[in-house]
PDB file of N, CA and C in Angstrom:
ATOM      1  N   MET A 552     -22.938 -40.477  30.685  1.00  0.00           N
ATOM      2  CA  MET A 552     -21.671 -39.865  30.625  1.00  0.00           C
ATOM      3  C   MET A 552     -21.496 -39.236  29.307  1.00  0.00           C
ATOM      4  N   VAL A 553     -21.716 -39.886  28.126  1.00  0.00           N
ATOM      5  CA  VAL A 553     -21.318 -39.252  26.708  1.00  0.00           C
ATOM      6  C   VAL A 553     -22.431 -38.098  26.694  1.00  0.00           C
ATOM      7  N   ASP A 554     -23.577 -38.134  27.237  1.00  0.00           N
ATOM      8  CA  ASP A 554     -24.576 -37.009  27.046  1.00  0.00           C
ATOM      9  C   ASP A 554     -23.988 -35.867  27.853  1.00  0.00           C
ATOM     10  N   ARG A 555     -23.463 -36.016  29.055  1.00  0.00           N
ATOM     11  CA  ARG A 555     -22.866 -35.046  29.901  1.00  0.00           C
ATOM     12  C   ARG A 555     -21.674 -34.249  29.149  1.00  0.00           C
ATOM     13  N   VAL A 556     -20.720 -35.050  28.637  1.00  0.00           N
ATOM     14  CA  VAL A 556     -19.706 -34.514  27.838  1.00  0.00           C
ATOM     15  C   VAL A 556     -20.155 -33.856  26.726  1.00  0.00           C
ATOM     16  N   ALA A 557     -21.158 -34.328  26.005  1.00  0.00           N
ATOM     17  CA  ALA A 557     -21.580 -33.560  24.835  1.00  0.00           C
ATOM     18  C   ALA A 557     -22.418 -32.285  25.205  1.00  0.00           C
ATOM     19  N   ALA A 558     -22.932 -32.323  26.321  1.00  0.00           N
ATOM     20  CA  ALA A 558     -23.575 -31.054  26.907  1.00  0.00           C
ATOM     21  C   ALA A 558     -22.741 -30.041  27.182  1.00  0.00           C
ATOM     22  N   ARG A 559     -21.582 -30.486  27.937  1.00  0.00           N
ATOM     23  CA  ARG A 559     -20.605 -29.545  28.338  1.00  0.00           C
ATOM     24  C   ARG A 559     -19.805 -28.950  27.057  1.00  0.00           C
ATOM     25  N   ALA A 560     -19.597 -29.821  26.083  1.00  0.00           N
ATOM     26  CA  ALA A 560     -18.935 -29.352  24.911  1.00  0.00           C
ATOM     27  C   ALA A 560     -19.675 -28.223  24.122  1.00  0.00           C
ATOM     28  N   HIS A 561     -21.123 -28.530  24.005  1.00  0.00           N
ATOM     29  CA  HIS A 561     -22.016 -27.585  23.510  1.00  0.00           C
ATOM     30  C   HIS A 561     -21.978 -26.235  24.251  1.00  0.00           C
ATOM     31  N   GLU A 562     -22.113 -26.398  25.635  1.00  0.00           N
ATOM     32  CA  GLU A 562     -21.925 -25.147  26.580  1.00  0.00           C
ATOM     33  C   GLU A 562     -20.576 -24.433  26.207  1.00  0.00           C
ATOM     34  N   THR A 563     -19.524 -25.060  26.107  1.00  0.00           N
ATOM     35  CA  THR A 563     -18.316 -24.502  25.933  1.00  0.00           C
ATOM     36  C   THR A 563     -18.268 -23.812  24.606  1.00  0.00           C
ATOM     37  N   ILE A 564     -18.551 -24.441  23.686  1.00  0.00           N
ATOM     38  CA  ILE A 564     -18.700 -23.920  22.247  1.00  0.00           C
ATOM     39  C   ILE A 564     -19.565 -22.654  22.238  1.00  0.00           C
ATOM     40  N   ASP A 565     -20.775 -22.733  22.894  1.00  0.00           N
ATOM     41  CA  ASP A 565     -21.633 -21.430  23.121  1.00  0.00           C
ATOM     42  C   ASP A 565     -21.130 -20.366  23.652  1.00  0.00           C
ATOM     43  N   ARG A 566     -20.192 -20.609  24.774  1.00  0.00           N
ATOM     44  CA  ARG A 566     -19.526 -19.437  25.422  1.00  0.00           C
ATOM     45  C   ARG A 566     -18.428 -18.849  24.631  1.00  0.00           C
ATOM     46  N   VAL A 567     -17.507 -19.854  23.940  1.00  0.00           N
ATOM     47  CA  VAL A 567     -16.734 -19.239  23.115  1.00  0.00           C
ATOM     48  C   VAL A 567     -17.228 -18.544  21.826  1.00  0.00           C
ATOM     49  N   ALA A 568     -18.264 -19.072  21.413  1.00  0.00           N
ATOM     50  CA  ALA A 568     -18.867 -18.343  20.281  1.00  0.00           C
ATOM     51  C   ALA A 568     -19.434 -16.903  20.676  1.00  0.00           C
ATOM     52  N   ALA A 569     -20.042 -16.898  22.008  1.00  0.00           N
ATOM     53  CA  ALA A 569     -20.629 -15.649  22.319  1.00  0.00           C
ATOM     54  C   ALA A 569     -19.542 -14.685  22.595  1.00  0.00           C
ATOM     55  N   LYS A 570     -18.256 -15.072  23.073  1.00  0.00           N
ATOM     56  CA  LYS A 570     -17.178 -14.163  23.343  1.00  0.00           C
ATOM     57  C   LYS A 570     -16.413 -13.786  21.989  1.00  0.00           C
ATOM     58  N   ALA A 571     -16.433 -14.723  21.136  1.00  0.00           N
ATOM     59  CA  ALA A 571     -15.892 -14.528  19.737  1.00  0.00           C
ATOM     60  C   ALA A 571     -16.483 -13.514  18.848  1.00  0.00           C
ATOM     61  N   GLY A 572     -17.833 -13.632  19.039  1.00  0.00           N
ATOM     62  CA  GLY A 572     -18.631 -12.677  18.034  1.00  0.00           C
ATOM     63  C   GLY A 572     -18.166 -11.312  18.154  1.00  0.00           C
ATOM     64  N   PRO A 573     -18.214 -10.639  19.383  1.00  0.00           N
ATOM     65  CA  PRO A 573     -17.779  -9.275  19.415  1.00  0.00           C
ATOM     66  C   PRO A 573     -16.346  -8.989  19.035  1.00  0.00           C
ATOM     67  N   ALA A 574     -15.460  -9.959  19.438  1.00  0.00           N
ATOM     68  CA  ALA A 574     -14.042  -9.840  19.049  1.00  0.00           C
ATOM     69  C   ALA A 574     -13.865  -9.926  17.361  1.00  0.00           C
ATOM     70  N   VAL A 575     -14.735 -10.665  16.732  1.00  0.00           N
ATOM     71  CA  VAL A 575     -14.702 -10.655  15.285  1.00  0.00           C
ATOM     72  C   VAL A 575     -15.232  -9.428  14.731  1.00  0.00           C
ATOM     73  N   GLU A 576     -16.354  -8.881  15.220  1.00  0.00           N
ATOM     74  CA  GLU A 576     -17.029  -7.764  14.867  1.00  0.00           C
ATOM     75  C   GLU A 576     -15.926  -6.430  14.997  1.00  0.00           C
ATOM     76  N   LYS A 577     -15.176  -6.607  16.102  1.00  0.00           N
ATOM     77  CA  LYS A 577     -14.241  -5.404  16.424  1.00  0.00           C
ATOM     78  C   LYS A 577     -13.051  -5.553  15.367  1.00  0.00           C
ATOM     79  N   LEU A 578     -12.638  -6.772  15.077  1.00  0.00           N
ATOM     80  CA  LEU A 578     -11.642  -7.051  14.026  1.00  0.00           C
ATOM     81  C   LEU A 578     -12.103  -6.542  12.850  1.00  0.00           C
ATOM     82  N   ARG A 579     -13.322  -6.765  12.504  1.00  0.00           N
ATOM     83  CA  ARG A 579     -13.862  -6.359  11.152  1.00  0.00           C
ATOM     84  C   ARG A 579     -14.013  -4.801  11.013  1.00  0.00           C
ATOM     85  N   GLU A 580     -14.247  -4.265  12.111  1.00  0.00           N
ATOM     86  CA  GLU A 580     -14.448  -2.787  12.140  1.00  0.00           C
ATOM     87  C   GLU A 580     -13.058  -2.062  12.090  1.00  0.00           C
ATOM     88  N   SER A 581     -11.978  -2.685  12.572  1.00  0.00           N
ATOM     89  CA  SER A 581     -10.639  -2.309  12.415  1.00  0.00           C
ATOM     90  C   SER A 581     -10.033  -2.475  11.127  1.00  0.00           C
ATOM     91  N   ALA A 582     -10.452  -3.541  10.461  1.00  0.00           N
ATOM     92  CA  ALA A 582     -10.001  -3.764   9.066  1.00  0.00           C
ATOM     93  C   ALA A 582     -10.723  -2.818   8.230  1.00  0.00           C
ATOM     94  N   SER A 583     -11.879  -2.378   8.413  1.00  0.00           N
ATOM     95  CA  SER A 583     -12.540  -1.391   7.527  1.00  0.00           C
ATOM     96  C   SER A 583     -11.931  -0.191   7.816  1.00  0.00           C
ATOM     97  N   THR A 584     -11.573   0.181   9.029  1.00  0.00           N
ATOM     98  CA  THR A 584     -10.951   1.464   9.284  1.00  0.00           C
ATOM     99  C   THR A 584      -9.649   1.504   8.556  1.00  0.00           C
ATOM    100  N   TYR A 585      -8.841   0.527   8.729  1.00  0.00           N
ATOM    101  CA  TYR A 585      -7.466   0.504   7.988  1.00  0.00           C
ATOM    102  C   TYR A 585      -7.759   0.528   6.632  1.00  0.00           C
ATOM    103  N   ARG A 586      -8.593  -0.186   5.882  1.00  0.00           N
ATOM    104  CA  ARG A 586      -8.875  -0.091   4.546  1.00  0.00           C
ATOM    105  C   ARG A 586      -9.173   1.307   4.000  1.00  0.00           C
ATOM    106  N   GLU A 587     -10.069   1.979   4.866  1.00  0.00           N
ATOM    107  CA  GLU A 587     -10.471   3.379   4.404  1.00  0.00           C
ATOM    108  C   GLU A 587      -9.203   4.376   4.564  1.00  0.00           C
ATOM    109  N   GLN A 588      -8.356   4.121   5.603  1.00  0.00           N
ATOM    110  CA  GLN A 588      -7.068   4.958   5.772  1.00  0.00           C
ATOM    111  C   GLN A 588      -6.270   4.630   4.501  1.00  0.00           C
ATOM    112  N   LEU A 589      -6.021   3.386   4.212  1.00  0.00           N
ATOM    113  CA  LEU A 589      -5.194   3.153   3.160  1.00  0.00           C
ATOM    114  C   LEU A 589      -5.665   3.695   1.881  1.00  0.00           C
ATOM    115  N   HIS A 590      -6.933   3.674   1.608  1.00  0.00           N
ATOM    116  CA  HIS A 590      -7.463   4.412   0.359  1.00  0.00           C
ATOM    117  C   HIS A 590      -7.182   5.756   0.350  1.00  0.00           C
ATOM    118  N   ALA A 591      -7.501   6.375   1.560  1.00  0.00           N
ATOM    119  CA  ALA A 591      -7.210   7.873   1.574  1.00  0.00           C
ATOM    120  C   ALA A 591      -5.748   8.159   1.284  1.00  0.00           C
ATOM    121  N   LYS A 592      -4.751   7.375   1.870  1.00  0.00           N
ATOM    122  CA  LYS A 592      -3.424   7.579   1.656  1.00  0.00           C
ATOM    123  C   LYS A 592      -3.056   7.428   0.009  1.00  0.00           C
ATOM    124  N   ALA A 593      -3.639   6.382  -0.472  1.00  0.00           N
ATOM    125  CA  ALA A 593      -3.428   6.167  -1.844  1.00  0.00           C
ATOM    126  C   ALA A 593      -3.915   7.263  -2.846  1.00  0.00           C
ATOM    127  N   ASP A 594      -5.107   7.890  -2.376  1.00  0.00           N
ATOM    128  CA  ASP A 594      -5.673   9.028  -3.000  1.00  0.00           C
ATOM    129  C   ASP A 594      -4.629  10.265  -3.025  1.00  0.00           C
ATOM    130  N   ARG A 595      -4.200  10.466  -1.710  1.00  0.00           N
ATOM    131  CA  ARG A 595      -3.166  11.515  -1.584  1.00  0.00           C
ATOM    132  C   ARG A 595      -1.877  11.249  -2.288  1.00  0.00           C
ATOM    133  N   LEU A 596      -1.375  10.130  -2.414  1.00  0.00           N
ATOM    134  CA  LEU A 596      -0.197   9.753  -3.179  1.00  0.00           C
ATOM    135  C   LEU A 596      -0.601  10.049  -4.697  1.00  0.00           C
ATOM    136  N   GLY A 597      -1.622   9.651  -5.157  1.00  0.00           N
ATOM    137  CA  GLY A 597      -1.953   9.895  -6.433  1.00  0.00           C
ATOM    138  C   GLY A 597      -2.084  11.388  -6.852  1.00  0.00           C
ATOM    139  N   ALA A 598      -2.609  12.234  -5.917  1.00  0.00           N
ATOM    140  CA  ALA A 598      -2.531  13.736  -6.081  1.00  0.00           C
ATOM    141  C   ALA A 598      -1.218  14.252  -6.131  1.00  0.00           C
ATOM    142  N   LEU A 599      -0.281  13.796  -5.136  1.00  0.00           N
ATOM    143  CA  LEU A 599       1.113  14.113  -5.183  1.00  0.00           C
ATOM    144  C   LEU A 599       1.709  13.986  -6.454  1.00  0.00           C
ATOM    145  N   GLU A 600       1.525  12.647  -6.945  1.00  0.00           N
ATOM    146  CA  GLU A 600       2.049  12.206  -8.268  1.00  0.00           C
ATOM    147  C   GLU A 600       1.718  13.105  -9.383  1.00  0.00           C
ATOM    148  N   GLU A 601       0.399  13.526  -9.366  1.00  0.00           N
ATOM    149  CA  GLU A 601      -0.034  14.425 -10.365  1.00  0.00           C
ATOM    150  C   GLU A 601       0.592  15.822 -10.333  1.00  0.00           C
ATOM    151  N   GLN A 602       0.915  16.331  -8.985  1.00  0.00           N
ATOM    152  CA  GLN A 602       1.531  17.598  -8.764  1.00  0.00           C
ATOM    153  C   GLN A 602       3.042  17.593  -9.441  1.00  0.00           C
ATOM    154  N   TRP A 603       3.598  16.367  -9.120  1.00  0.00           N
ATOM    155  CA  TRP A 603       4.939  16.237  -9.612  1.00  0.00           C
ATOM    156  C   TRP A 603       5.155  16.239 -11.105  1.00  0.00           C
ATOM    157  N   ILE A 604       4.217  15.584 -11.723  1.00  0.00           N
ATOM    158  CA  ILE A 604       4.129  15.408 -13.098  1.00  0.00           C
ATOM    159  C   ILE A 604       3.863  16.861 -13.653  1.00  0.00           C
ATOM    160  N   ASP A 605       2.914  17.497 -13.197  1.00  0.00           N
ATOM    161  CA  ASP A 605       2.647  18.749 -13.637  1.00  0.00           C
ATOM    162  C   ASP A 605       3.826  19.772 -13.438  1.00  0.00           C
ATOM    163  N   SER A 606       4.391  19.767 -12.380  1.00  0.00           N
ATOM    164  CA  SER A 606       5.688  20.525 -12.042  1.00  0.00           C
ATOM    165  C   SER A 606       6.736  20.162 -13.123  1.00  0.00           C
ATOM    166  N   ALA A 607       6.938  18.764 -13.429  1.00  0.00           N
ATOM    167  CA  ALA A 607       7.975  18.623 -14.340  1.00  0.00           C
ATOM    168  C   ALA A 607       7.725  19.044 -15.719  1.00  0.00           C
ATOM    169  N   ARG A 608       6.417  18.866 -16.132  1.00  0.00           N
ATOM    170  CA  ARG A 608       6.023  19.459 -17.495  1.00  0.00           C
ATOM    171  C   ARG A 608       6.264  20.882 -17.463  1.00  0.00           C
ATOM    172  N   SER A 609       6.010  21.610 -16.502  1.00  0.00           N
ATOM    173  CA  SER A 609       6.090  23.109 -16.494  1.00  0.00           C
ATOM    174  C   SER A 609       7.586  23.406 -16.603  1.00  0.00           C
ATOM    175  N   TYR A 610       8.417  22.715 -15.923  1.00  0.00           N
ATOM    176  CA  TYR A 610       9.822  22.878 -15.873  1.00  0.00           C
ATOM    177  C   TYR A 610      10.324  22.677 -17.426  1.00  0.00           C
ATOM    178  N   VAL A 611      10.010  21.577 -17.973  1.00  0.00           N
ATOM    179  CA  VAL A 611      10.437  21.281 -19.281  1.00  0.00           C
ATOM    180  C   VAL A 611      10.038  22.279 -20.276  1.00  0.00           C
ATOM    181  N   ARG A 612       8.762  22.690 -20.144  1.00  0.00           N
ATOM    182  CA  ARG A 612       8.286  23.980 -21.027  1.00  0.00           C
ATOM    183  C   ARG A 612       9.170  25.125 -20.850  1.00  0.00           C
ATOM    184  N   GLU A 613       9.495  25.348 -19.681  1.00  0.00           N
ATOM    185  CA  GLU A 613      10.150  26.714 -19.293  1.00  0.00           C
ATOM    186  C   GLU A 613      11.611  26.539 -19.695  1.00  0.00           C
ATOM    187  N   HIS A 614      12.198  25.415 -19.548  1.00  0.00           N
ATOM    188  CA  HIS A 614      13.616  25.286 -19.605  1.00  0.00           C
ATOM    189  C   HIS A 614      14.016  24.020 -20.606  1.00  0.00           C
ATOM    190  N   PRO A 615      13.554  24.148 -21.836  1.00  0.00           N
ATOM    191  CA  PRO A 615      13.742  22.869 -22.699  1.00  0.00           C
ATOM    192  C   PRO A 615      15.140  22.514 -23.109  1.00  0.00           C
ATOM    193  N   PHE A 616      16.020  23.414 -23.186  1.00  0.00           N
ATOM    194  CA  PHE A 616      17.405  23.051 -23.430  1.00  0.00           C
ATOM    195  C   PHE A 616      18.062  22.310 -22.150  1.00  0.00           C
ATOM    196  N   THR A 617      17.772  22.912 -21.129  1.00  0.00           N
ATOM    197  CA  THR A 617      18.327  22.329 -19.851  1.00  0.00           C
ATOM    198  C   THR A 617      17.732  20.831 -19.711  1.00  0.00           C
ATOM    199  N   SER A 618      16.496  20.775 -19.805  1.00  0.00           N
ATOM    200  CA  SER A 618      15.811  19.476 -19.664  1.00  0.00           C
ATOM    201  C   SER A 618      16.433  18.481 -20.708  1.00  0.00           C
ATOM    202  N   LEU A 619      16.618  18.776 -21.823  1.00  0.00           N
ATOM    203  CA  LEU A 619      17.343  18.024 -22.868  1.00  0.00           C
ATOM    204  C   LEU A 619      18.697  17.492 -22.424  1.00  0.00           C
ATOM    205  N   ALA A 620      19.498  18.515 -21.848  1.00  0.00           N
ATOM    206  CA  ALA A 620      20.834  18.256 -21.405  1.00  0.00           C
ATOM    207  C   ALA A 620      20.825  17.274 -20.204  1.00  0.00           C
ATOM    208  N   VAL A 621      20.002  17.520 -19.307  1.00  0.00           N
ATOM    209  CA  VAL A 621      19.812  16.680 -18.096  1.00  0.00           C
ATOM    210  C   VAL A 621      19.487  15.175 -18.503  1.00  0.00           C
ATOM    211  N   ALA A 622      18.468  15.095 -19.462  1.00  0.00           N
ATOM    212  CA  ALA A 622      17.947  13.759 -20.087  1.00  0.00           C
ATOM    213  C   ALA A 622      19.086  13.085 -20.673  1.00  0.00           C
ATOM    214  N   ALA A 623      19.883  13.887 -21.472  1.00  0.00           N
ATOM    215  CA  ALA A 623      21.094  13.314 -22.232  1.00  0.00           C
ATOM    216  C   ALA A 623      22.082  12.706 -21.188  1.00  0.00           C
ATOM    217  N   VAL A 624      22.363  13.398 -20.318  1.00  0.00           N
ATOM    218  CA  VAL A 624      23.338  12.949 -19.142  1.00  0.00           C
ATOM    219  C   VAL A 624      22.878  11.788 -18.397  1.00  0.00           C
ATOM    220  N   ALA A 625      21.552  11.891 -18.065  1.00  0.00           N
ATOM    221  CA  ALA A 625      21.046  10.730 -17.352  1.00  0.00           C
ATOM    222  C   ALA A 625      20.971   9.452 -18.203  1.00  0.00           C
ATOM    223  N   GLY A 626      20.739   9.693 -19.434  1.00  0.00           N
ATOM    224  CA  GLY A 626      20.814   8.411 -20.427  1.00  0.00           C
ATOM    225  C   GLY A 626      22.197   7.812 -20.566  1.00  0.00           C
ATOM    226  N   MET A 627      23.201   8.729 -20.570  1.00  0.00           N
ATOM    227  CA  MET A 627      24.671   8.272 -20.611  1.00  0.00           C
ATOM    228  C   MET A 627      25.058   7.578 -19.278  1.00  0.00           C
ATOM    229  N   VAL A 628      24.555   8.044 -18.201  1.00  0.00           N
ATOM    230  CA  VAL A 628      24.890   7.352 -16.898  1.00  0.00           C
ATOM    231  C   VAL A 628      24.183   6.060 -16.920  1.00  0.00           C
ATOM    232  N   ILE A 629      23.070   5.984 -17.276  1.00  0.00           N
ATOM    233  CA  ILE A 629      22.291   4.732 -17.162  1.00  0.00           C
ATOM    234  C   ILE A 629      22.865   3.722 -18.202  1.00  0.00           C
ATOM    235  N   ALA A 630      23.241   4.181 -19.282  1.00  0.00           N
ATOM    236  CA  ALA A 630      23.952   3.350 -20.287  1.00  0.00           C
ATOM    237  C   ALA A 630      25.277   2.807 -19.778  1.00  0.00           C
ATOM    238  N   LYS A 631      25.880   3.736 -19.187  1.00  0.00           N
ATOM    239  CA  LYS A 631      27.337   3.341 -18.683  1.00  0.00           C
ATOM    240  C   LYS A 631      27.040   2.218 -17.394  1.00  0.00           C
ATOM    241  N   ILE A 632      26.058   2.518 -16.618  1.00  0.00           N
ATOM    242  CA  ILE A 632      25.854   1.399 -15.611  1.00  0.00           C
ATOM    243  C   ILE A 632      25.501   0.032 -16.263  1.00  0.00           C
ATOM    244  N   PHE A 633      24.597   0.020 -17.045  1.00  0.00           N
ATOM    245  CA  PHE A 633      24.231  -1.130 -17.685  1.00  0.00           C
ATOM    246  C   PHE A 633      25.139  -1.866 -18.648  1.00  0.00           C
ATOM    247  N   SER A 634      26.052  -1.036 -19.163  1.00  0.00           N
ATOM    248  CA  SER A 634      27.095  -1.658 -20.044  1.00  0.00           C
ATOM    249  C   SER A 634      28.139  -2.260 -19.119  1.00  0.00           C
ATOM    250  N   SER A 635      28.496  -1.564 -18.032  1.00  0.00           N
ATOM    251  CA  SER A 635      29.387  -2.142 -17.135  1.00  0.00           C
ATOM    252  C   SER A 635      29.009  -3.231 -16.375  1.00  0.00           C
ATOM    253  N   SER A 636      27.811  -3.455 -16.075  1.00  0.00           N
ATOM    254  CA  SER A 636      27.055  -4.564 -15.349  1.00  0.00           C
ATOM    255  C   SER A 636      27.012  -5.815 -16.323  1.00  0.00           C
ATOM    256  N   HIS A 637      27.138  -5.703 -17.586  1.00  0.00           N
ATOM    257  CA  HIS A 637      26.929  -6.886 -18.487  1.00  0.00           C
ATOM    258  C   HIS A 637      28.351  -7.336 -18.879  1.00  0.00           C
ATOM    259  N   HIS A 638      29.306  -6.557 -18.487  1.00  0.00           N
ATOM    260  CA  HIS A 638      30.781  -7.033 -18.837  1.00  0.00           C
ATOM    261  C   HIS A 638      31.395  -7.809 -17.711  1.00  0.00           C
ATOM    262  N   ARG A 639      30.605  -7.769 -16.597  1.00  0.00           N
ATOM    263  CA  ARG A 639      31.185  -8.642 -15.272  1.00  0.00           C
ATOM    264  C   ARG A 639      31.054 -10.032 -15.432  1.00  0.00           C
TER     265      ARG A 639
END
């Protein structure tokens, strides 16, 4: 009786393993594909960031006084926000 139960358990495990193998491989391939897509998107985002930085640098070089004025106003707004949040 124990031998039959053990034999059936081994058969069941073998069947499950045979079915799980392809599923695990498919999951591994999907993960690899998603990883590649994520890396490609990160590369595109990095390139976009570089374009924005280059654009900002160009703007500052072409309009230095306007850039200083915008930076000063932004600094005052940020200072006002932080000073009012500390008083609460």
